[in-house]
CSV table of N, CA and C in Angstrom, one decimal:
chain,number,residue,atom,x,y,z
A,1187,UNK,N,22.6,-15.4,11.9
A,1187,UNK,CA,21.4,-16.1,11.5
A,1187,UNK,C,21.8,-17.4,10.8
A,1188,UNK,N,21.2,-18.1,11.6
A,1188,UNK,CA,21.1,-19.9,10.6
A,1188,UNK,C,20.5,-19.6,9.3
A,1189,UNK,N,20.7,-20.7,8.6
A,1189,UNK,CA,20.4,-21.1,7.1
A,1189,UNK,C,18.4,-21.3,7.1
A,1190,UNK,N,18.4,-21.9,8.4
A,1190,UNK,CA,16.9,-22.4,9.1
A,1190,UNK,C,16.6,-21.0,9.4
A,1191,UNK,N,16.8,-20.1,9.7
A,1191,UNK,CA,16.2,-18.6,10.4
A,1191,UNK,C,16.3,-17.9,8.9
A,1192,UNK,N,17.1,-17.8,8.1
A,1192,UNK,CA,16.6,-17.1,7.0
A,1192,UNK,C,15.5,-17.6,6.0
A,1193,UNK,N,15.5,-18.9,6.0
A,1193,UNK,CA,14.4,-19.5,5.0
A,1193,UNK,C,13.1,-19.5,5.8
A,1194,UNK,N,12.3,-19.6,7.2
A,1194,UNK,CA,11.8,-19.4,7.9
A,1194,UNK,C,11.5,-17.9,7.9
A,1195,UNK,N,12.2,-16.8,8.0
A,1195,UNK,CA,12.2,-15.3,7.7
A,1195,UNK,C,11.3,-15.4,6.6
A,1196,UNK,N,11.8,-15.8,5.2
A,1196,UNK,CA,11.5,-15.3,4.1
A,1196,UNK,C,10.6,-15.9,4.0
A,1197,UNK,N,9.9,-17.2,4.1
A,1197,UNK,CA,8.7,-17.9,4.4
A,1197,UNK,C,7.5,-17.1,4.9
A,1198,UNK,N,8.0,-16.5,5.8
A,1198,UNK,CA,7.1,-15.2,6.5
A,1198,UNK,C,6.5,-14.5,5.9
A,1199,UNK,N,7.5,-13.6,5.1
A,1199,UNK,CA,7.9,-12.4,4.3
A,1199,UNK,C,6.8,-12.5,3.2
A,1200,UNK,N,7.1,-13.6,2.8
A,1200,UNK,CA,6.1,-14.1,1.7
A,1200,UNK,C,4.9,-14.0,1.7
A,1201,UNK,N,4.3,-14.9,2.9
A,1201,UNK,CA,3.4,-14.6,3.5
A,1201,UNK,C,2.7,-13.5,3.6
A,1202,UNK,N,3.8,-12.6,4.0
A,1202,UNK,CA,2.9,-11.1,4.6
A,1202,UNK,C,2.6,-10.6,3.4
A,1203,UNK,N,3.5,-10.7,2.6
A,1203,UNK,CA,3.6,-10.2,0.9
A,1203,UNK,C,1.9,-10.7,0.2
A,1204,UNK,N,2.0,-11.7,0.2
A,1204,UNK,CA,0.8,-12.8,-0.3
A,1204,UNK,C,-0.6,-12.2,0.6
A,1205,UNK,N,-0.1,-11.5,1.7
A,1205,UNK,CA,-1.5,-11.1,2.4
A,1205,UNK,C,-1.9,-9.8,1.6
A,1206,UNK,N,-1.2,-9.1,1.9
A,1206,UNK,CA,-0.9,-7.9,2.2
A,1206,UNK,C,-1.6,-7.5,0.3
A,1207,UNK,N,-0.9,-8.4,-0.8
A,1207,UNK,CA,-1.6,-8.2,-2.1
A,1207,UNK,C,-3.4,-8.4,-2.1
A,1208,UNK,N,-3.4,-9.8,-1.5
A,1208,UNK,CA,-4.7,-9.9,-1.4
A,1208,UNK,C,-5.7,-9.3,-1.1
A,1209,UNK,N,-5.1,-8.1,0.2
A,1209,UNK,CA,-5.7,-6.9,0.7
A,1209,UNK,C,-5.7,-5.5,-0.4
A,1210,UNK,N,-4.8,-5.8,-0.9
A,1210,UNK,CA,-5.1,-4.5,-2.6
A,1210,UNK,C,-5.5,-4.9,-3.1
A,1211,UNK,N,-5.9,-5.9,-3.7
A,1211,UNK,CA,-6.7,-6.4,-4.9
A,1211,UNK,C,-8.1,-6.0,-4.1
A,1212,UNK,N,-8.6,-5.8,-3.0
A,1212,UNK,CA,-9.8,-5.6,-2.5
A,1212,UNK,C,-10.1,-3.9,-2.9
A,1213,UNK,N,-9.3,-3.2,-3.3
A,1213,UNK,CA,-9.6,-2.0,-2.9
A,1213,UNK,C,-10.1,-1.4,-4.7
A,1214,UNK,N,-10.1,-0.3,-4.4
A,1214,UNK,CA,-11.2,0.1,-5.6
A,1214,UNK,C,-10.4,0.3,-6.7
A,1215,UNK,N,-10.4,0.5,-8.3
A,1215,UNK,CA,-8.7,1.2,-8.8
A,1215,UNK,C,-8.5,2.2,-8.5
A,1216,UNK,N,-9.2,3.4,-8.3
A,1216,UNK,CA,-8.7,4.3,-7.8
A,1216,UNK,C,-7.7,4.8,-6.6
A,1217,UNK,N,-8.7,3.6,-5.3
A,1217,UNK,CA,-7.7,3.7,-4.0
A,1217,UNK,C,-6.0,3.1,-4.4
A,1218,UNK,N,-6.2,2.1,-5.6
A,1218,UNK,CA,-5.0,1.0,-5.4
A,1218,UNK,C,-4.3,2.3,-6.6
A,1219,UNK,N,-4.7,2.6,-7.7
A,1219,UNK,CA,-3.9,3.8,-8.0
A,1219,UNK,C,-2.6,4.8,-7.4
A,1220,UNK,N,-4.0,5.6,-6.0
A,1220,UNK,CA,-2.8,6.2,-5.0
A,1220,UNK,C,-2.0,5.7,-4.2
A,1221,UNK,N,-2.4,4.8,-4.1
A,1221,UNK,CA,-1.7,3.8,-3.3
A,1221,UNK,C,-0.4,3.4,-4.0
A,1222,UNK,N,-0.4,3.0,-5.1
A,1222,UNK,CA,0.6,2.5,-5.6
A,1222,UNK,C,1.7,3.9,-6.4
A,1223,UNK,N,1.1,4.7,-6.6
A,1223,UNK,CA,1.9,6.4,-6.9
A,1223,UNK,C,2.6,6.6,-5.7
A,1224,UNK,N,1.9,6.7,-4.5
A,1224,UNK,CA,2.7,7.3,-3.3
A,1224,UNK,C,4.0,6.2,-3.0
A,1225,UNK,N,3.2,5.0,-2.6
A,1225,UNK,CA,4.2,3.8,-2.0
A,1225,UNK,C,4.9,3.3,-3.3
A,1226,UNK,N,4.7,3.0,-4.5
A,1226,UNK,CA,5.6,2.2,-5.3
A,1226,UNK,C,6.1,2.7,-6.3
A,1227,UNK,N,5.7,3.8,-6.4
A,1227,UNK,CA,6.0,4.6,-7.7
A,1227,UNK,C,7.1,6.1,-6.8
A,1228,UNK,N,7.0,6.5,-5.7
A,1228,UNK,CA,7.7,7.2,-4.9
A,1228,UNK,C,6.9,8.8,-5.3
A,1229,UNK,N,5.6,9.2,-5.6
A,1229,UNK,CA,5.7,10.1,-5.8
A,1229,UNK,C,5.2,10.7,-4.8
A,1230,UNK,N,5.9,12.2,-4.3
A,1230,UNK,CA,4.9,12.8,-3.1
A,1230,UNK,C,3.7,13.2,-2.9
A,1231,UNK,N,2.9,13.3,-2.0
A,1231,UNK,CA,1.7,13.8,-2.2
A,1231,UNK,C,0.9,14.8,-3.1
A,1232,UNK,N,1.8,15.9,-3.3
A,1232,UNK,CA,1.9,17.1,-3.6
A,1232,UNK,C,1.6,16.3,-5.4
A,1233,UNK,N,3.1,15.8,-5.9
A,1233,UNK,CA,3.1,15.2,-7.0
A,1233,UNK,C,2.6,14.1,-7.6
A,1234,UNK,N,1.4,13.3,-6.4
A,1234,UNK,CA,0.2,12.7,-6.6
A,1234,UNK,C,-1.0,13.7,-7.0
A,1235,UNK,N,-1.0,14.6,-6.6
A,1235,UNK,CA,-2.2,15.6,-6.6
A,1235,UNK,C,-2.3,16.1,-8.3
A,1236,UNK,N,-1.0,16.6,-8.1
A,1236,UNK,CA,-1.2,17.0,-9.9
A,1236,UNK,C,-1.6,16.2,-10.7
A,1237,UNK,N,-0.8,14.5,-10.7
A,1237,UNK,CA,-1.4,13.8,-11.4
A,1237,UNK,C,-2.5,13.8,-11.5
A,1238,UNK,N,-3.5,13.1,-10.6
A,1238,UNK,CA,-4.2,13.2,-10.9
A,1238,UNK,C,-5.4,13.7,-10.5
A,1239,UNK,N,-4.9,15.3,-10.7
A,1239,UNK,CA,-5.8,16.4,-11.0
A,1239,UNK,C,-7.0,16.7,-9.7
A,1240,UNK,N,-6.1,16.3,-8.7
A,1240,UNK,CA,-6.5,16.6,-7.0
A,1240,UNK,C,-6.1,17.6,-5.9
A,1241,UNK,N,-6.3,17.9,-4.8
A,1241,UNK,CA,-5.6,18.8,-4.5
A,1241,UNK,C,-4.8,18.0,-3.4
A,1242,UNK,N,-3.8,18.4,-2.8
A,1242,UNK,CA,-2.9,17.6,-2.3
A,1242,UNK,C,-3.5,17.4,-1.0
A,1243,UNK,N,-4.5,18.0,-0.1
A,1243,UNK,CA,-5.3,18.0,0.9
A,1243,UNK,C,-5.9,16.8,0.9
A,1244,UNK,N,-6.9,16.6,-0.6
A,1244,UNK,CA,-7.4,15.6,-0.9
A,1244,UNK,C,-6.6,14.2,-1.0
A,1245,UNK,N,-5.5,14.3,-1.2
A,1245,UNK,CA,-4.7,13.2,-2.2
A,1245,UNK,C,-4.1,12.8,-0.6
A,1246,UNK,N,-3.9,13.3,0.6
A,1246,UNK,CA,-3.8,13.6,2.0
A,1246,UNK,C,-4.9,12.4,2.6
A,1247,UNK,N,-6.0,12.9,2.5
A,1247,UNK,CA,-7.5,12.7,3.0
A,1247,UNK,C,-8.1,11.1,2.7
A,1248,UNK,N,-7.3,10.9,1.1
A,1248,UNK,CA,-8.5,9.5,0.5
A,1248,UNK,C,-7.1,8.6,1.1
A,1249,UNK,N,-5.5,9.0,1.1
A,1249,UNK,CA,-4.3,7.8,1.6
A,1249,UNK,C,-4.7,7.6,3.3
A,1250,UNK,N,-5.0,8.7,3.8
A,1250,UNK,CA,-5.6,8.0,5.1
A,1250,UNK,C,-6.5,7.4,5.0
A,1251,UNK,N,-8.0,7.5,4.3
A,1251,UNK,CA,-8.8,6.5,4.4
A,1251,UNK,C,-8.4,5.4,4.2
A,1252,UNK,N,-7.4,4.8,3.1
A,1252,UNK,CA,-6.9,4.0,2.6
A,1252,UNK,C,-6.2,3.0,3.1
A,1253,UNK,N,-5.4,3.7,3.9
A,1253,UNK,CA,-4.5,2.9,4.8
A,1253,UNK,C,-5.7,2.1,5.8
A,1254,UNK,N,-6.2,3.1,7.0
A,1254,UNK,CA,-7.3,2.7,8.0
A,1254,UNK,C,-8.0,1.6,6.6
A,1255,UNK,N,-8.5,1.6,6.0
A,1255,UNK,CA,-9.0,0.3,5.4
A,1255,UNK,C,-8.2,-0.3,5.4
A,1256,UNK,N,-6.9,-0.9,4.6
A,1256,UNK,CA,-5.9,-1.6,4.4
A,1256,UNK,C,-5.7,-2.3,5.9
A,1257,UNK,N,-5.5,-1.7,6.9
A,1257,UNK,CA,-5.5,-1.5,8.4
A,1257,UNK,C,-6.2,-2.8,8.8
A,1258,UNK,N,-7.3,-1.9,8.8
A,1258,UNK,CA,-8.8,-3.4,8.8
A,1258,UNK,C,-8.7,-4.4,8.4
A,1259,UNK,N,-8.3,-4.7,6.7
A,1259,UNK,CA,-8.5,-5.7,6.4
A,1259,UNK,C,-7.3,-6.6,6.4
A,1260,UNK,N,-5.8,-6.3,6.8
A,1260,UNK,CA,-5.1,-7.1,7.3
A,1260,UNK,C,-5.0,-7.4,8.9
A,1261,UNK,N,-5.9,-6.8,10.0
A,1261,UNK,CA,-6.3,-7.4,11.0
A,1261,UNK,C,-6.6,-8.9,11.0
C-alpha cells in the first residue's frame, strides 16, 4: 500500500466513524446504553441482562431491534 492508499483508507474510516456516530446519537439512551455494554464495553448478553436488570432474551430482542435501526439509518 502507497502512502496515497493509506491516507485515502483512513479518510474513509473516518468518515464511516463520523457517520456511523451520528447514527448513535439518534438513538434513545437506553438503546445507545446496550449498544455500547455489548459492542464497547465487551460485555455478553447474558452479562448485559444482569446489569441492567433484564432478561438476557430481552437484552437478545431490543440489540436486534437496534441494530435493524442502526441498519436503516446508515443506509
Amino acid at each position: 500500500m502507497t502512502d496515497k492508499d493509506v491516507t485515502e483508507r483512513n479518510v474513509m474510516l473516518h468518515a464511516e466513524y463520523d457517520r456511523l456516530h451520528s447514527c448513535l446519537a439518534l438513538l434513545s439512551d437506553d438503546e445507545r446504553k446496550l449498544i455500547e455494554l455489548i459492542y464497547f464495553k465487551n460485555l455478553t448478553i447474558e452479562e448485559c441482562g444482569k446489569y441492567l436488570g433484564i432478561t438476557h432474551q430481552a437484552v437478545s430482542k431490543k440489540r436486534k431491534r437496534i441494530l435493524c435501526k442502526l441498519y436503516k439509518l446508515l443506509k
